[in-house]
PDB file of C-alpha atoms in Angstrom:
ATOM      1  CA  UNK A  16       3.979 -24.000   7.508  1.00 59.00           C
ATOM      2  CA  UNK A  17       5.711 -23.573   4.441  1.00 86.00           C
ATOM      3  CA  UNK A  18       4.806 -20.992   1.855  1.00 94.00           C
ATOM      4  CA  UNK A  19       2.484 -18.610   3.276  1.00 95.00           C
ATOM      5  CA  UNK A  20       0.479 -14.992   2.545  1.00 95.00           C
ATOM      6  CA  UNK A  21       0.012 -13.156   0.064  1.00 96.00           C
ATOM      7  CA  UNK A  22       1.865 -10.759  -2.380  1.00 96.00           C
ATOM      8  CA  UNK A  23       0.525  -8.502  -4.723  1.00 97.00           C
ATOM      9  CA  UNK A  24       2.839  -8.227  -7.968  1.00 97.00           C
ATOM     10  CA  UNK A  25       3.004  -6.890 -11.606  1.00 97.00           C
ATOM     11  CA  UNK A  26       3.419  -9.182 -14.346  1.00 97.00           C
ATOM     12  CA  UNK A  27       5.312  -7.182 -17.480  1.00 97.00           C
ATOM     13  CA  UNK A  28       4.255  -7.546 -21.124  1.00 95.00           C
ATOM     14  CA  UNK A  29       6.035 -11.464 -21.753  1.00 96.00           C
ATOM     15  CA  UNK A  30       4.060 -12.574 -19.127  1.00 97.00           C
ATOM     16  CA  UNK A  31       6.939 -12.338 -16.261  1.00 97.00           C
ATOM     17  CA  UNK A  32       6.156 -12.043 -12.751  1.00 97.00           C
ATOM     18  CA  UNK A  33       8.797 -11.641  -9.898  1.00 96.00           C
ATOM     19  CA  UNK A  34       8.102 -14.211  -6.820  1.00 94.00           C
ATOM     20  CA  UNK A  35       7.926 -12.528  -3.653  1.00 89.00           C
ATOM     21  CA  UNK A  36      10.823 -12.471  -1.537  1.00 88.00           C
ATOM     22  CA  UNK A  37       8.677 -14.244   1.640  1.00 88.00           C
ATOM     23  CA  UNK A  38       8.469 -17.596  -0.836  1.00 92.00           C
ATOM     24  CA  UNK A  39      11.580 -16.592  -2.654  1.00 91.00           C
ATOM     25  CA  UNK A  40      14.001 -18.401  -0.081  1.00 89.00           C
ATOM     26  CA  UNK A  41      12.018 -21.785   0.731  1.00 90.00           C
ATOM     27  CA  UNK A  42      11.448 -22.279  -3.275  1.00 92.00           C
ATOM     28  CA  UNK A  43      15.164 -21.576  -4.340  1.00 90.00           C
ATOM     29  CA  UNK A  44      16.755 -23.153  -0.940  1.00 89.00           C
ATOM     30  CA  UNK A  45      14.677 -26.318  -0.172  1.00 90.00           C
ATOM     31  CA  UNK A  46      13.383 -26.522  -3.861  1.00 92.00           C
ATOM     32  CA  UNK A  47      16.257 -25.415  -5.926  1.00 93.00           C
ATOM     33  CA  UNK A  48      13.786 -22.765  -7.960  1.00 93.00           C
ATOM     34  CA  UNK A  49      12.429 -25.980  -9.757  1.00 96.00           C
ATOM     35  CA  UNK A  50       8.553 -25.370  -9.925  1.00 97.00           C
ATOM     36  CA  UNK A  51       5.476 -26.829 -12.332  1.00 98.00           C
ATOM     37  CA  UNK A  52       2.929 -24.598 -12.903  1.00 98.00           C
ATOM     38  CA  UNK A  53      -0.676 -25.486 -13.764  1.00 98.00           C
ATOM     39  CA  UNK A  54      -4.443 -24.266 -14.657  1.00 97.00           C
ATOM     40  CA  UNK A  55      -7.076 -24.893 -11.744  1.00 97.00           C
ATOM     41  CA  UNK A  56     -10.920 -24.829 -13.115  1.00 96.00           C
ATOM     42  CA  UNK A  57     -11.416 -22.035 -11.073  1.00 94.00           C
ATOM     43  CA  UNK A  58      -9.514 -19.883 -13.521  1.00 95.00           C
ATOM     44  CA  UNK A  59      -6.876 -19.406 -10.879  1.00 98.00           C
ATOM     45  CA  UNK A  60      -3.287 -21.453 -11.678  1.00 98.00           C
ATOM     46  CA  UNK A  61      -1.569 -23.227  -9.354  1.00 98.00           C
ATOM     47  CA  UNK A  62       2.196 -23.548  -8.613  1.00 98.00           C
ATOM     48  CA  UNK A  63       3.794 -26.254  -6.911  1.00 97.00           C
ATOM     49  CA  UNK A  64       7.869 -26.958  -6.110  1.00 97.00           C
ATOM     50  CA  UNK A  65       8.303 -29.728  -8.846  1.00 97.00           C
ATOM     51  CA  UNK A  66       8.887 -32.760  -6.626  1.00 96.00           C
ATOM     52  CA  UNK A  67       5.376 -32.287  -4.711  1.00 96.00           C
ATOM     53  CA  UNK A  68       3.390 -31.668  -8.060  1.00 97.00           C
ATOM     54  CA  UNK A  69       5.204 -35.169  -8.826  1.00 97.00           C
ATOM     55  CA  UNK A  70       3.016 -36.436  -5.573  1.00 96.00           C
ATOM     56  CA  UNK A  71      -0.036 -34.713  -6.675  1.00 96.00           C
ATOM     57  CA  UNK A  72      -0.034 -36.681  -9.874  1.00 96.00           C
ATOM     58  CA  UNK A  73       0.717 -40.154  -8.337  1.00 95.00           C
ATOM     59  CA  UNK A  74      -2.320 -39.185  -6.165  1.00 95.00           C
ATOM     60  CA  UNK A  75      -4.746 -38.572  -9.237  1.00 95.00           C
ATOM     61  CA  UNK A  76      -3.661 -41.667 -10.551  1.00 92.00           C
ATOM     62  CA  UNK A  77      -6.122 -43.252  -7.997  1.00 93.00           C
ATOM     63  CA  UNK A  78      -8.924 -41.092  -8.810  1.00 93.00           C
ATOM     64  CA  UNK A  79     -11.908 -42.264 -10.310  1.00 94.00           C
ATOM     65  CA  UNK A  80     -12.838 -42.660 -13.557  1.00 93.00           C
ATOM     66  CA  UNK A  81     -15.302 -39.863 -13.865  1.00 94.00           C
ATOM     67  CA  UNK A  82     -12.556 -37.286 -13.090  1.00 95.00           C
ATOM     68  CA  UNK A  83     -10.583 -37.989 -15.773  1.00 94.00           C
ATOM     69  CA  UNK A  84     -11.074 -34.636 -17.150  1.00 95.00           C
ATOM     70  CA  UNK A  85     -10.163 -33.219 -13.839  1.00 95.00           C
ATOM     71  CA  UNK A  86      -6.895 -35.231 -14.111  1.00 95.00           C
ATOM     72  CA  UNK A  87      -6.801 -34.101 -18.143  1.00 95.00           C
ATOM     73  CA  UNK A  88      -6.748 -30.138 -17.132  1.00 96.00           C
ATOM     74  CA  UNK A  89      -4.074 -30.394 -14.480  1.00 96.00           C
ATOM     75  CA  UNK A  90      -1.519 -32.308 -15.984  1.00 96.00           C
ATOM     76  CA  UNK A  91      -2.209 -31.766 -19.341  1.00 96.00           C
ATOM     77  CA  UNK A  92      -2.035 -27.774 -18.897  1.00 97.00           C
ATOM     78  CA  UNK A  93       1.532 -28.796 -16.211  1.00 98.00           C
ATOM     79  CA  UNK A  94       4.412 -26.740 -17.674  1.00 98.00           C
ATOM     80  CA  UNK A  95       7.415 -27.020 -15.448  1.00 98.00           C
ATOM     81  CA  UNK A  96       8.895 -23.782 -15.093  1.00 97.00           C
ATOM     82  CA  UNK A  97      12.325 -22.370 -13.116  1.00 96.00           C
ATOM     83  CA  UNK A  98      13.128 -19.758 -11.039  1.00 94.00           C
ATOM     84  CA  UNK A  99      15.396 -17.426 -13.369  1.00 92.00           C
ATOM     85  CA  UNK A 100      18.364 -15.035 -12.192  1.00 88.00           C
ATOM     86  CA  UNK A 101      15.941 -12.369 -11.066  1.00 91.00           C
ATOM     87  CA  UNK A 102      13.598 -15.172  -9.092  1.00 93.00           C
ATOM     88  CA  UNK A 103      10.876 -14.378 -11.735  1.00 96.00           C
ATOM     89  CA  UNK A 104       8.609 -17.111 -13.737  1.00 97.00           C
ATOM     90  CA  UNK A 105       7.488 -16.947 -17.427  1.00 97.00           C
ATOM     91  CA  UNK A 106       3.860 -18.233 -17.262  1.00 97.00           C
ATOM     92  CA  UNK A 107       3.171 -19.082 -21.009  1.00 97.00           C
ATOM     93  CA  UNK A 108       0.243 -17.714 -22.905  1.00 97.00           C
ATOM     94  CA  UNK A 109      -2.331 -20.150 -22.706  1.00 97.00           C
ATOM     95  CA  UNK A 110      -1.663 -20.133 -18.795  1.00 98.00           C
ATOM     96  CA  UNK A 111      -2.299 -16.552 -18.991  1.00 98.00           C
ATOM     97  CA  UNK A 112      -5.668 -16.701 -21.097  1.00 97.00           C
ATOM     98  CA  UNK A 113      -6.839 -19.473 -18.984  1.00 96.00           C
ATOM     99  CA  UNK A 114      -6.581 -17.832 -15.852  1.00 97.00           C
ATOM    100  CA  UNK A 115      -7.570 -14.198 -17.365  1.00 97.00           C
ATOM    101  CA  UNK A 116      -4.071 -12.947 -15.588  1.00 97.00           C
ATOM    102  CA  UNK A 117      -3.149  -9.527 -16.748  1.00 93.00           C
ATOM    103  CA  UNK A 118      -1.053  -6.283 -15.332  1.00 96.00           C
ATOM    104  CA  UNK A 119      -2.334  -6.637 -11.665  1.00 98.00           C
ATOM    105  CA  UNK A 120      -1.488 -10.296 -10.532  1.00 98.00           C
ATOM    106  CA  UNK A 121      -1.799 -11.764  -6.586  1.00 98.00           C
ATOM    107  CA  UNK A 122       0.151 -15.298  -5.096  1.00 97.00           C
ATOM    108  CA  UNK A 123      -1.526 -16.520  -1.808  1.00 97.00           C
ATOM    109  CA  UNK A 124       0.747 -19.137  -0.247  1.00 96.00           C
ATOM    110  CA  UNK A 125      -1.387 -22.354   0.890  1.00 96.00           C
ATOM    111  CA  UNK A 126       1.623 -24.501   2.179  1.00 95.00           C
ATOM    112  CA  UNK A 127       2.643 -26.810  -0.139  1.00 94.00           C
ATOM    113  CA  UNK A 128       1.772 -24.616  -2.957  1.00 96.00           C
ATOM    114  CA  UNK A 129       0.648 -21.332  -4.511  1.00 97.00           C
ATOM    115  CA  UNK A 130      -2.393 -20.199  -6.055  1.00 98.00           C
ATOM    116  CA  UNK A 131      -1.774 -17.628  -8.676  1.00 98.00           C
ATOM    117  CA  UNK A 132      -4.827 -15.064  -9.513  1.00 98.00           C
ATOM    118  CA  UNK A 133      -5.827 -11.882 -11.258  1.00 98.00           C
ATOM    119  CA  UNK A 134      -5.848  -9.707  -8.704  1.00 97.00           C
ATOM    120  CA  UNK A 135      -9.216  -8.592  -9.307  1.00 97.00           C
ATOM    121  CA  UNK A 136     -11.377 -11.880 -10.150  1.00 97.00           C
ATOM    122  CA  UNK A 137      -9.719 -13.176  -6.381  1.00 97.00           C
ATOM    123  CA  UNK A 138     -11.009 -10.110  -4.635  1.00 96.00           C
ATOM    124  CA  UNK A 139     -14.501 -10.900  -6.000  1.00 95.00           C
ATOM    125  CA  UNK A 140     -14.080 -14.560  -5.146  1.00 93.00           C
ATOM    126  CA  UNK A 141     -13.388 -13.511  -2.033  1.00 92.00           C
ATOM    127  CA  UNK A 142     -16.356 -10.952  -1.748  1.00 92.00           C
ATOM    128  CA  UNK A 143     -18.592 -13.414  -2.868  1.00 91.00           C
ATOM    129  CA  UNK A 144     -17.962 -16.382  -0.285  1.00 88.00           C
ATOM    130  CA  UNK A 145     -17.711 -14.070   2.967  1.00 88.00           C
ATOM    131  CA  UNK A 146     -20.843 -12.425   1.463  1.00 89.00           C
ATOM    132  CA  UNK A 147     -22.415 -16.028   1.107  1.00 90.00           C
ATOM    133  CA  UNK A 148     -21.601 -16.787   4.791  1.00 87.00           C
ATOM    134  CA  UNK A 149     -20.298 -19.759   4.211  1.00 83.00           C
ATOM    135  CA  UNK A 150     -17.108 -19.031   5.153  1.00 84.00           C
ATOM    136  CA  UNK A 151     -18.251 -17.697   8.497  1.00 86.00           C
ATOM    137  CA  UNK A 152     -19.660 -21.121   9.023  1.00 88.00           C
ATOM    138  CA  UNK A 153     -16.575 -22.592   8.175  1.00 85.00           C
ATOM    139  CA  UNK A 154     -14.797 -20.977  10.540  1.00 88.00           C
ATOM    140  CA  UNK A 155     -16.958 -21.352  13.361  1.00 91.00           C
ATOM    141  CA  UNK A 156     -16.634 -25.585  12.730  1.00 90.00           C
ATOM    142  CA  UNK A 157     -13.246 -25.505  12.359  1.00 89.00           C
ATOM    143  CA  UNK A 158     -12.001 -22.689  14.876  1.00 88.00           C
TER     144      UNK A 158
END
């Protein structure tokens, strides 16, 4: 499946954040630590091993014209970033203030990649769609 759960972590004051060890191995082994990081519109950011976000962007080269600025936020907010000695990221500033990231950070594996939230706005996501039952509905087409 790939990379998988989720970890709750602090980020320090320079905006550092370890990676957990259960996506630790499969990004530094099959990936080599080499990662671009990016800002979703759902104020969320996304991080993907370098050569699949290198995919994703040949694949928005066939989108349509009206989501240019789609296309415009992901890879024009893509930083590549590296796994450092103590398997932690930098995630710049703007990152930061985009996704309103602060002490209390959580990474929720989705296979390929991994979405990277404030800990609290992702609980409320999540309250809101099970409240919605739309997820329940979900579930019950696909499962």
């Amino acid at each position: 499946m790939g990379l998988q759960g989720s970890s709750l972590q602090v980020m320090d004051a320079k905006g550092r954040v370890s990676i957990a060890s259960k996506y630790r191995e499969e990004l530094l082994t099959r990936w080599q630590g080499k990662l671009t990081l990016t800002r979703h519109p759902r104020n969320f950011l996304l991080i993907y091993p370098r050569e699949v976000w290198a995919e994703k962007c040949v694949q928005m080269d066939a989108f349509p014209p009206g989501a240019r600025p789609l296309k415009r936020m992901l890879i024009g907010c893509a930083v590549d970033i590296d796994l450092d000695a103590s398997a932690r990221i930098l995630i710049p500033p703007e990152l930061r203030a985009a996704a309103q990231l602060d002490k209390e950070v959580e990474f929720r594996g989705m296979g390929d990649f991994i979405e990277l939230w404030n800990a609290a706005a992702l609980a409320q996501d999540e309250a809101a769609n099970l409240s919605s039952g739309k997820l329940a509905e979900l579930a019950d087409e696909l499962f």
